[in-house]
mmCIF file with all atom_site columns, C-alpha atoms in Angstrom:
data_model
loop_
_atom_site.group_PDB
_atom_site.id
_atom_site.type_symbol
_atom_site.label_atom_id
_atom_site.label_alt_id
_atom_site.label_comp_id
_atom_site.label_asym_id
_atom_site.label_entity_id
_atom_site.label_seq_id
_atom_site.pdbx_PDB_ins_code
_atom_site.Cartn_x
_atom_site.Cartn_y
_atom_site.Cartn_z
_atom_site.occupancy
_atom_site.B_iso_or_equiv
_atom_site.pdbx_formal_charge
_atom_site.auth_seq_id
_atom_site.auth_comp_id
_atom_site.auth_asym_id
_atom_site.auth_atom_id
_atom_site.pdbx_PDB_model_num
ATOM 1   C CA . MET A 1 1   ? -7.682  21.712  6.631   1.00 30.00 ? 1   MET A CA 1
ATOM 2   C CA . SER A 1 2   ? -4.707  20.560  8.695   1.00 31.00 ? 2   SER A CA 1
ATOM 3   C CA . LYS A 1 3   ? -1.742  18.777  7.151   1.00 33.00 ? 3   LYS A CA 1
ATOM 4   C CA . LEU A 1 4   ? -0.718  15.439  8.482   1.00 36.00 ? 4   LEU A CA 1
ATOM 5   C CA . ARG A 1 5   ? 2.600   14.071  7.530   1.00 37.00 ? 5   ARG A CA 1
ATOM 6   C CA . ALA A 1 6   ? 3.094   10.358  8.176   1.00 40.00 ? 6   ALA A CA 1
ATOM 7   C CA . SER A 1 7   ? 6.307   8.459   7.348   1.00 36.00 ? 7   SER A CA 1
ATOM 8   C CA . GLY A 1 8   ? 7.372   11.431  5.080   1.00 39.00 ? 8   GLY A CA 1
ATOM 9   C CA . ILE A 1 9   ? 4.269   10.949  2.797   1.00 46.00 ? 9   ILE A CA 1
ATOM 10  C CA . SER A 1 10  ? 2.004   13.981  2.910   1.00 45.00 ? 10  SER A CA 1
ATOM 11  C CA . PHE A 1 11  ? -1.694  13.363  3.581   1.00 42.00 ? 11  PHE A CA 1
ATOM 12  C CA . LEU A 1 12  ? -4.065  16.288  3.801   1.00 39.00 ? 12  LEU A CA 1
ATOM 13  C CA . GLY A 1 13  ? -7.322  15.721  5.797   1.00 37.00 ? 13  GLY A CA 1
ATOM 14  C CA . ALA A 1 14  ? -6.528  12.110  6.228   1.00 41.00 ? 14  ALA A CA 1
ATOM 15  C CA . ILE A 1 15  ? -8.225  10.239  9.035   1.00 37.00 ? 15  ILE A CA 1
ATOM 16  C CA . ARG A 1 16  ? -6.888  7.325   11.025  1.00 39.00 ? 16  ARG A CA 1
ATOM 17  C CA . VAL A 1 17  ? -9.705  4.687   11.193  1.00 39.00 ? 17  VAL A CA 1
ATOM 18  C CA . SER A 1 18  ? -10.563 1.283   12.439  1.00 36.00 ? 18  SER A CA 1
ATOM 19  C CA . ALA A 1 19  ? -11.181 -1.601  10.054  1.00 36.00 ? 19  ALA A CA 1
ATOM 20  C CA . GLY A 1 20  ? -14.846 -1.327  10.837  1.00 37.00 ? 20  GLY A CA 1
ATOM 21  C CA . LEU A 1 21  ? -15.046 2.350   9.698   1.00 36.00 ? 21  LEU A CA 1
ATOM 22  C CA . LEU A 1 22  ? -13.498 1.436   6.312   1.00 39.00 ? 22  LEU A CA 1
ATOM 23  C CA . ALA A 1 23  ? -16.647 -0.613  5.266   1.00 38.00 ? 23  ALA A CA 1
ATOM 24  C CA . SER A 1 24  ? -19.004 1.990   6.667   1.00 33.00 ? 24  SER A CA 1
ATOM 25  C CA . ALA A 1 25  ? -17.139 4.792   4.821   1.00 37.00 ? 25  ALA A CA 1
ATOM 26  C CA . GLY A 1 26  ? -18.346 3.147   1.536   1.00 38.00 ? 26  GLY A CA 1
ATOM 27  C CA . VAL A 1 27  ? -14.900 2.385   0.283   1.00 40.00 ? 27  VAL A CA 1
ATOM 28  C CA . CYS A 1 28  ? -15.822 -1.186  -0.613  1.00 37.00 ? 28  CYS A CA 1
ATOM 29  C CA . ALA A 1 29  ? -18.888 -0.031  -2.512  1.00 35.00 ? 29  ALA A CA 1
ATOM 30  C CA . ALA A 1 30  ? -16.802 2.541   -4.263  1.00 38.00 ? 30  ALA A CA 1
ATOM 31  C CA . ILE A 1 31  ? -14.464 -0.061  -5.682  1.00 37.00 ? 31  ILE A CA 1
ATOM 32  C CA . GLY A 1 32  ? -17.355 -1.689  -7.577  1.00 36.00 ? 32  GLY A CA 1
ATOM 33  C CA . THR A 1 33  ? -17.919 -5.237  -8.452  1.00 32.00 ? 33  THR A CA 1
ATOM 34  C CA . THR A 1 34  ? -16.565 -5.347  -12.080 1.00 35.00 ? 34  THR A CA 1
ATOM 35  C CA . SER A 1 35  ? -13.016 -6.543  -10.971 1.00 43.00 ? 35  SER A CA 1
ATOM 36  C CA . VAL A 1 36  ? -12.054 -9.687  -9.291  1.00 45.00 ? 36  VAL A CA 1
ATOM 37  C CA . ALA A 1 37  ? -9.530  -9.577  -6.422  1.00 54.00 ? 37  ALA A CA 1
ATOM 38  C CA . ALA A 1 38  ? -6.182  -11.113 -7.326  1.00 80.00 ? 38  ALA A CA 1
ATOM 39  C CA . ARG A 1 39  ? -5.439  -12.274 -3.778  1.00 93.00 ? 39  ARG A CA 1
ATOM 40  C CA . GLU A 1 40  ? -5.276  -15.930 -2.866  1.00 96.00 ? 40  GLU A CA 1
ATOM 41  C CA . THR A 1 41  ? -4.547  -18.191 0.076   1.00 96.00 ? 41  THR A CA 1
ATOM 42  C CA . VAL A 1 42  ? -1.299  -20.117 -0.528  1.00 96.00 ? 42  VAL A CA 1
ATOM 43  C CA . ALA A 1 43  ? 1.038   -22.506 1.326   1.00 96.00 ? 43  ALA A CA 1
ATOM 44  C CA . PHE A 1 44  ? 3.804   -20.395 3.146   1.00 95.00 ? 44  PHE A CA 1
ATOM 45  C CA . PRO A 1 45  ? 5.918   -22.574 5.292   1.00 87.00 ? 45  PRO A CA 1
ATOM 46  C CA . GLN A 1 46  ? 8.433   -19.881 6.172   1.00 84.00 ? 46  GLN A CA 1
ATOM 47  C CA . PRO A 1 47  ? 9.017   -19.330 9.924   1.00 89.00 ? 47  PRO A CA 1
ATOM 48  C CA . TYR A 1 48  ? 7.130   -15.981 10.139  1.00 95.00 ? 48  TYR A CA 1
ATOM 49  C CA . PRO A 1 49  ? 4.540   -15.515 12.917  1.00 95.00 ? 49  PRO A CA 1
ATOM 50  C CA . PRO A 1 50  ? 0.929   -15.051 11.950  1.00 96.00 ? 50  PRO A CA 1
ATOM 51  C CA . GLY A 1 51  ? -0.162  -11.460 11.243  1.00 97.00 ? 51  GLY A CA 1
ATOM 52  C CA . MET A 1 52  ? 3.069   -10.278 9.572   1.00 98.00 ? 52  MET A CA 1
ATOM 53  C CA . ILE A 1 53  ? 3.479   -8.685  6.206   1.00 98.00 ? 53  ILE A CA 1
ATOM 54  C CA . ILE A 1 54  ? 6.224   -10.072 3.980   1.00 98.00 ? 54  ILE A CA 1
ATOM 55  C CA . ILE A 1 55  ? 7.066   -8.320  0.713   1.00 97.00 ? 55  ILE A CA 1
ATOM 56  C CA . LYS A 1 56  ? 8.993   -10.478 -1.851  1.00 97.00 ? 56  LYS A CA 1
ATOM 57  C CA . GLN A 1 57  ? 10.194  -8.036  -4.302  1.00 95.00 ? 57  GLN A CA 1
ATOM 58  C CA . SER A 1 58  ? 11.584  -10.611 -6.678  1.00 95.00 ? 58  SER A CA 1
ATOM 59  C CA . GLU A 1 59  ? 8.130   -12.126 -6.916  1.00 96.00 ? 59  GLU A CA 1
ATOM 60  C CA . ARG A 1 60  ? 6.294   -8.754  -6.839  1.00 96.00 ? 60  ARG A CA 1
ATOM 61  C CA . ARG A 1 61  ? 4.022   -10.196 -4.149  1.00 97.00 ? 61  ARG A CA 1
ATOM 62  C CA . LEU A 1 62  ? 2.983   -9.240  -0.642  1.00 98.00 ? 62  LEU A CA 1
ATOM 63  C CA . TYR A 1 63  ? 2.159   -12.031 1.761   1.00 98.00 ? 63  TYR A CA 1
ATOM 64  C CA . PHE A 1 64  ? 0.118   -11.611 4.950   1.00 98.00 ? 64  PHE A CA 1
ATOM 65  C CA . THR A 1 65  ? 0.828   -14.528 7.120   1.00 98.00 ? 65  THR A CA 1
ATOM 66  C CA . THR A 1 66  ? -2.229  -16.345 8.696   1.00 96.00 ? 66  THR A CA 1
ATOM 67  C CA . GLY A 1 67  ? -0.424  -19.152 10.532  1.00 89.00 ? 67  GLY A CA 1
ATOM 68  C CA . SER A 1 68  ? -0.502  -22.987 10.084  1.00 87.00 ? 68  SER A CA 1
ATOM 69  C CA . GLY A 1 69  ? 1.873   -22.588 7.092   1.00 93.00 ? 69  GLY A CA 1
ATOM 70  C CA . THR A 1 70  ? -0.392  -20.380 4.948   1.00 96.00 ? 70  THR A CA 1
ATOM 71  C CA . ALA A 1 71  ? -0.628  -16.758 3.871   1.00 97.00 ? 71  ALA A CA 1
ATOM 72  C CA . ILE A 1 72  ? -2.759  -14.551 1.765   1.00 98.00 ? 72  ILE A CA 1
ATOM 73  C CA . ARG A 1 73  ? -0.750  -13.581 -1.402  1.00 98.00 ? 73  ARG A CA 1
ATOM 74  C CA . TYR A 1 74  ? -1.351  -10.281 -3.155  1.00 98.00 ? 74  TYR A CA 1
ATOM 75  C CA . PRO A 1 75  ? 0.200   -8.970  -6.426  1.00 97.00 ? 75  PRO A CA 1
ATOM 76  C CA . ILE A 1 76  ? 1.925   -5.601  -5.962  1.00 97.00 ? 76  ILE A CA 1
ATOM 77  C CA . ALA A 1 77  ? 4.028   -3.022  -7.737  1.00 96.00 ? 77  ALA A CA 1
ATOM 78  C CA . ILE A 1 78  ? 7.385   -2.279  -6.057  1.00 96.00 ? 78  ILE A CA 1
ATOM 79  C CA . GLY A 1 79  ? 9.845   0.535   -6.204  1.00 91.00 ? 79  GLY A CA 1
ATOM 80  C CA . ARG A 1 80  ? 11.593  1.090   -9.604  1.00 90.00 ? 80  ARG A CA 1
ATOM 81  C CA . ALA A 1 81  ? 15.377  0.521   -9.842  1.00 88.00 ? 81  ALA A CA 1
ATOM 82  C CA . GLY A 1 82  ? 17.177  2.358   -7.102  1.00 86.00 ? 82  GLY A CA 1
ATOM 83  C CA . LYS A 1 83  ? 13.865  3.179   -5.237  1.00 87.00 ? 83  LYS A CA 1
ATOM 84  C CA . ALA A 1 84  ? 12.799  -0.253  -3.952  1.00 89.00 ? 84  ALA A CA 1
ATOM 85  C CA . TRP A 1 85  ? 12.876  -0.290  -0.155  1.00 87.00 ? 85  TRP A CA 1
ATOM 86  C CA . GLN A 1 86  ? 14.160  -3.458  1.692   1.00 93.00 ? 86  GLN A CA 1
ATOM 87  C CA . GLY A 1 87  ? 14.336  -4.119  5.437   1.00 95.00 ? 87  GLY A CA 1
ATOM 88  C CA . GLU A 1 88  ? 12.075  -4.188  8.430   1.00 97.00 ? 88  GLU A CA 1
ATOM 89  C CA . ALA A 1 89  ? 9.416   -1.767  9.447   1.00 97.00 ? 89  ALA A CA 1
ATOM 90  C CA . TYR A 1 90  ? 5.944   -1.718  10.950  1.00 98.00 ? 90  TYR A CA 1
ATOM 91  C CA . VAL A 1 91  ? 2.510   -0.283  9.960   1.00 98.00 ? 91  VAL A CA 1
ATOM 92  C CA . GLN A 1 92  ? 2.539   3.147   11.492  1.00 97.00 ? 92  GLN A CA 1
ATOM 93  C CA . GLY A 1 93  ? -0.893  4.374   10.377  1.00 97.00 ? 93  GLY A CA 1
ATOM 94  C CA . LYS A 1 94  ? -4.081  3.341   8.538   1.00 98.00 ? 94  LYS A CA 1
ATOM 95  C CA . TYR A 1 95  ? -5.978  5.862   6.311   1.00 96.00 ? 95  TYR A CA 1
ATOM 96  C CA . VAL A 1 96  ? -8.994  5.758   4.104   1.00 97.00 ? 96  VAL A CA 1
ATOM 97  C CA . GLU A 1 97  ? -8.881  7.604   0.807   1.00 96.00 ? 97  GLU A CA 1
ATOM 98  C CA . PRO A 1 98  ? -6.176  10.048  2.031   1.00 93.00 ? 98  PRO A CA 1
ATOM 99  C CA . ALA A 1 99  ? -5.426  13.189  0.240   1.00 89.00 ? 99  ALA A CA 1
ATOM 100 C CA . TRP A 1 100 ? -1.910  13.234  -1.180  1.00 85.00 ? 100 TRP A CA 1
ATOM 101 C CA . SER A 1 101 ? 0.820   15.741  -1.975  1.00 84.00 ? 101 SER A CA 1
ATOM 102 C CA . ALA A 1 102 ? 3.909   14.579  -3.718  1.00 81.00 ? 102 ALA A CA 1
ATOM 103 C CA . PRO A 1 103 ? 7.104   14.021  -1.847  1.00 80.00 ? 103 PRO A CA 1
ATOM 104 C CA . ALA A 1 104 ? 10.077  16.103  -3.031  1.00 81.00 ? 104 ALA A CA 1
ATOM 105 C CA . VAL A 1 105 ? 11.475  13.203  -5.108  1.00 80.00 ? 105 VAL A CA 1
ATOM 106 C CA . VAL A 1 106 ? 8.241   12.875  -6.999  1.00 82.00 ? 106 VAL A CA 1
ATOM 107 C CA . ARG A 1 107 ? 7.919   16.577  -7.504  1.00 83.00 ? 107 ARG A CA 1
ATOM 108 C CA . GLN A 1 108 ? 11.367  16.742  -9.043  1.00 87.00 ? 108 GLN A CA 1
ATOM 109 C CA . ASP A 1 109 ? 10.167  14.512  -11.920 1.00 82.00 ? 109 ASP A CA 1
ATOM 110 C CA . HIS A 1 110 ? 6.675   15.902  -12.051 1.00 84.00 ? 110 HIS A CA 1
ATOM 111 C CA . PRO A 1 111 ? 6.838   19.640  -11.233 1.00 86.00 ? 111 PRO A CA 1
ATOM 112 C CA . ASN A 1 112 ? 3.368   20.121  -12.641 1.00 86.00 ? 112 ASN A CA 1
ATOM 113 C CA . PHE A 1 113 ? 1.539   18.017  -10.118 1.00 83.00 ? 113 PHE A CA 1
ATOM 114 C CA . PRO A 1 114 ? -0.958  19.920  -8.094  1.00 84.00 ? 114 PRO A CA 1
ATOM 115 C CA . ALA A 1 115 ? -0.008  20.783  -4.509  1.00 84.00 ? 115 ALA A CA 1
ATOM 116 C CA . VAL A 1 116 ? -2.686  18.361  -3.203  1.00 87.00 ? 116 VAL A CA 1
ATOM 117 C CA . ILE A 1 117 ? -4.756  15.599  -4.847  1.00 88.00 ? 117 ILE A CA 1
ATOM 118 C CA . PRO A 1 118 ? -7.848  15.208  -2.665  1.00 89.00 ? 118 PRO A CA 1
ATOM 119 C CA . GLY A 1 119 ? -8.799  11.838  -1.123  1.00 92.00 ? 119 GLY A CA 1
ATOM 120 C CA . GLY A 1 120 ? -11.305 10.028  -3.302  1.00 91.00 ? 120 GLY A CA 1
ATOM 121 C CA . SER A 1 121 ? -10.126 11.726  -6.510  1.00 92.00 ? 121 SER A CA 1
ATOM 122 C CA . PRO A 1 122 ? -9.760  9.305   -9.404  1.00 92.00 ? 122 PRO A CA 1
ATOM 123 C CA . ARG A 1 123 ? -6.247  10.843  -9.997  1.00 89.00 ? 123 ARG A CA 1
ATOM 124 C CA . ASN A 1 124 ? -5.090  10.278  -6.326  1.00 91.00 ? 124 ASN A CA 1
ATOM 125 C CA . PRO A 1 125 ? -2.327  7.691   -6.455  1.00 90.00 ? 125 PRO A CA 1
ATOM 126 C CA . MET A 1 126 ? -3.080  6.406   -2.868  1.00 93.00 ? 126 MET A CA 1
ATOM 127 C CA . GLY A 1 127 ? -6.302  4.942   -3.875  1.00 95.00 ? 127 GLY A CA 1
ATOM 128 C CA . ALA A 1 128 ? -8.870  3.504   -1.594  1.00 97.00 ? 128 ALA A CA 1
ATOM 129 C CA . ALA A 1 129 ? -6.693  3.088   1.519   1.00 97.00 ? 129 ALA A CA 1
ATOM 130 C CA . ALA A 1 130 ? -3.050  3.465   2.716   1.00 97.00 ? 130 ALA A CA 1
ATOM 131 C CA . LEU A 1 131 ? -1.033  1.786   5.481   1.00 98.00 ? 131 LEU A CA 1
ATOM 132 C CA . THR A 1 132 ? 1.913   4.063   6.122   1.00 95.00 ? 132 THR A CA 1
ATOM 133 C CA . LEU A 1 133 ? 5.084   2.414   7.305   1.00 97.00 ? 133 LEU A CA 1
ATOM 134 C CA . SER A 1 134 ? 7.688   3.434   9.741   1.00 97.00 ? 134 SER A CA 1
ATOM 135 C CA . VAL A 1 135 ? 10.144  4.003   6.913   1.00 91.00 ? 135 VAL A CA 1
ATOM 136 C CA . SER A 1 136 ? 10.405  7.499   5.499   1.00 83.00 ? 136 SER A CA 1
ATOM 137 C CA . GLU A 1 137 ? 8.150   8.051   2.485   1.00 83.00 ? 137 GLU A CA 1
ATOM 138 C CA . VAL A 1 138 ? 6.920   4.489   2.181   1.00 91.00 ? 138 VAL A CA 1
ATOM 139 C CA . ALA A 1 139 ? 3.387   3.116   2.308   1.00 95.00 ? 139 ALA A CA 1
ATOM 140 C CA . ILE A 1 140 ? 1.407   0.286   1.134   1.00 97.00 ? 140 ILE A CA 1
ATOM 141 C CA . HIS A 1 141 ? -1.529  1.755   -0.825  1.00 96.00 ? 141 HIS A CA 1
ATOM 142 C CA . GLY A 1 142 ? -4.129  1.340   -3.529  1.00 97.00 ? 142 GLY A CA 1
ATOM 143 C CA . THR A 1 143 ? -3.909  2.992   -6.949  1.00 94.00 ? 143 THR A CA 1
ATOM 144 C CA . THR A 1 144 ? -5.798  4.799   -9.607  1.00 92.00 ? 144 THR A CA 1
ATOM 145 C CA . GLN A 1 145 ? -7.676  3.093   -12.331 1.00 92.00 ? 145 GLN A CA 1
ATOM 146 C CA . SER A 1 146 ? -5.066  4.099   -14.856 1.00 91.00 ? 146 SER A CA 1
ATOM 147 C CA . MET A 1 147 ? -2.225  2.831   -12.832 1.00 91.00 ? 147 MET A CA 1
ATOM 148 C CA . ARG A 1 148 ? -3.670  -0.653  -12.114 1.00 95.00 ? 148 ARG A CA 1
ATOM 149 C CA . LYS A 1 149 ? -1.503  -2.066  -15.050 1.00 95.00 ? 149 LYS A CA 1
ATOM 150 C CA . SER A 1 150 ? 1.548   -1.184  -12.947 1.00 95.00 ? 150 SER A CA 1
ATOM 151 C CA . VAL A 1 151 ? 0.673   -3.827  -10.317 1.00 96.00 ? 151 VAL A CA 1
ATOM 152 C CA . GLY A 1 152 ? 3.223   -6.651  -11.020 1.00 95.00 ? 152 GLY A CA 1
ATOM 153 C CA . THR A 1 153 ? 5.972   -4.275  -12.167 1.00 95.00 ? 153 THR A CA 1
ATOM 154 C CA . ALA A 1 154 ? 8.725   -2.121  -10.617 1.00 94.00 ? 154 ALA A CA 1
ATOM 155 C CA . ALA A 1 155 ? 7.061   1.284   -11.094 1.00 91.00 ? 155 ALA A CA 1
ATOM 156 C CA . SER A 1 156 ? 6.847   3.208   -7.916  1.00 89.00 ? 156 SER A CA 1
ATOM 157 C CA . TYR A 1 157 ? 9.086   5.681   -6.043  1.00 85.00 ? 157 TYR A CA 1
ATOM 158 C CA . GLY A 1 158 ? 9.424   3.156   -3.263  1.00 88.00 ? 158 GLY A CA 1
ATOM 159 C CA . CYS A 1 159 ? 5.820   2.496   -2.198  1.00 92.00 ? 159 CYS A CA 1
ATOM 160 C CA . ILE A 1 160 ? 4.007   -0.808  -2.453  1.00 96.00 ? 160 ILE A CA 1
ATOM 161 C CA . ARG A 1 161 ? 1.044   -0.457  -4.840  1.00 96.00 ? 161 ARG A CA 1
ATOM 162 C CA . MET A 1 162 ? -1.910  -2.818  -4.664  1.00 97.00 ? 162 MET A CA 1
ATOM 163 C CA . TYR A 1 163 ? -5.158  -3.053  -6.340  1.00 97.00 ? 163 TYR A CA 1
ATOM 164 C CA . ASN A 1 164 ? -7.768  -1.109  -4.437  1.00 96.00 ? 164 ASN A CA 1
ATOM 165 C CA . GLU A 1 165 ? -9.832  -4.304  -3.595  1.00 96.00 ? 165 GLU A CA 1
ATOM 166 C CA . ASP A 1 166 ? -6.705  -5.948  -2.228  1.00 97.00 ? 166 ASP A CA 1
ATOM 167 C CA . VAL A 1 167 ? -5.461  -2.979  -0.155  1.00 97.00 ? 167 VAL A CA 1
ATOM 168 C CA . VAL A 1 168 ? -8.995  -2.788  1.376   1.00 97.00 ? 168 VAL A CA 1
ATOM 169 C CA . ASP A 1 169 ? -8.689  -6.524  2.226   1.00 97.00 ? 169 ASP A CA 1
ATOM 170 C CA . LEU A 1 170 ? -5.275  -5.985  3.777   1.00 98.00 ? 170 LEU A CA 1
ATOM 171 C CA . PHE A 1 171 ? -6.481  -2.960  5.663   1.00 98.00 ? 171 PHE A CA 1
ATOM 172 C CA . HIS A 1 172 ? -9.072  -5.161  7.456   1.00 97.00 ? 172 HIS A CA 1
ATOM 173 C CA . ARG A 1 173 ? -6.394  -7.682  8.288   1.00 98.00 ? 173 ARG A CA 1
ATOM 174 C CA . ALA A 1 174 ? -3.367  -5.565  9.385   1.00 98.00 ? 174 ALA A CA 1
ATOM 175 C CA . GLN A 1 175 ? -3.208  -3.469  12.521  1.00 98.00 ? 175 GLN A CA 1
ATOM 176 C CA . VAL A 1 176 ? -1.175  -0.452  13.526  1.00 98.00 ? 176 VAL A CA 1
ATOM 177 C CA . GLY A 1 177 ? 2.124   -2.123  14.759  1.00 98.00 ? 177 GLY A CA 1
ATOM 178 C CA . THR A 1 178 ? 1.938   -4.974  12.238  1.00 98.00 ? 178 THR A CA 1
ATOM 179 C CA . ARG A 1 179 ? 5.525   -6.039  11.386  1.00 98.00 ? 179 ARG A CA 1
ATOM 180 C CA . VAL A 1 180 ? 6.580   -5.601  7.752   1.00 98.00 ? 180 VAL A CA 1
ATOM 181 C CA . LEU A 1 181 ? 9.568   -7.238  6.144   1.00 98.00 ? 181 LEU A CA 1
ATOM 182 C CA . ALA A 1 182 ? 10.655  -6.408  2.607   1.00 97.00 ? 182 ALA A CA 1
ATOM 183 C CA . ILE A 1 183 ? 13.175  -8.924  1.075   1.00 96.00 ? 183 ILE A CA 1
ATOM 184 C CA . PRO A 1 184 ? 14.737  -9.198  -2.355  1.00 94.00 ? 184 PRO A CA 1
#
């Protein structure tokens, strides 16, 4: 199995896919129907163009602008103190259920993590899908069932965590090249 390293986050056996392949891969079905997506369409009068991702860290919300003064708002987990990323980037890659190996900073705190957590594993912190960013070791991704409670908090090593059902929705909307802005 070849190793793919995207934006400093290690993925093993990850595949870059189109939005149509995500649904055919069964990811939506694997999420189940017992949870309700937390996303909602809201007024968003800021001057950002349609199709842009805005991460408002103080709100712990991600906005995908849709135009006409609206956006789709998703709850997220952001980086813990000293780890939260701010600035501009773009979506560099899109992956369905990527395998994951911990970056060095995570491995320092968790030396007993396995070298690789396979994609689709219930212990894989990347969840159902990941959008890697052009910023080293930062991705917007799903989460494990046990980590769902972290959404709405500052808990990660810099990545943006979403509920799996919400990252799948965003995966369908965002394209490689989509602009991302993280603000306080």
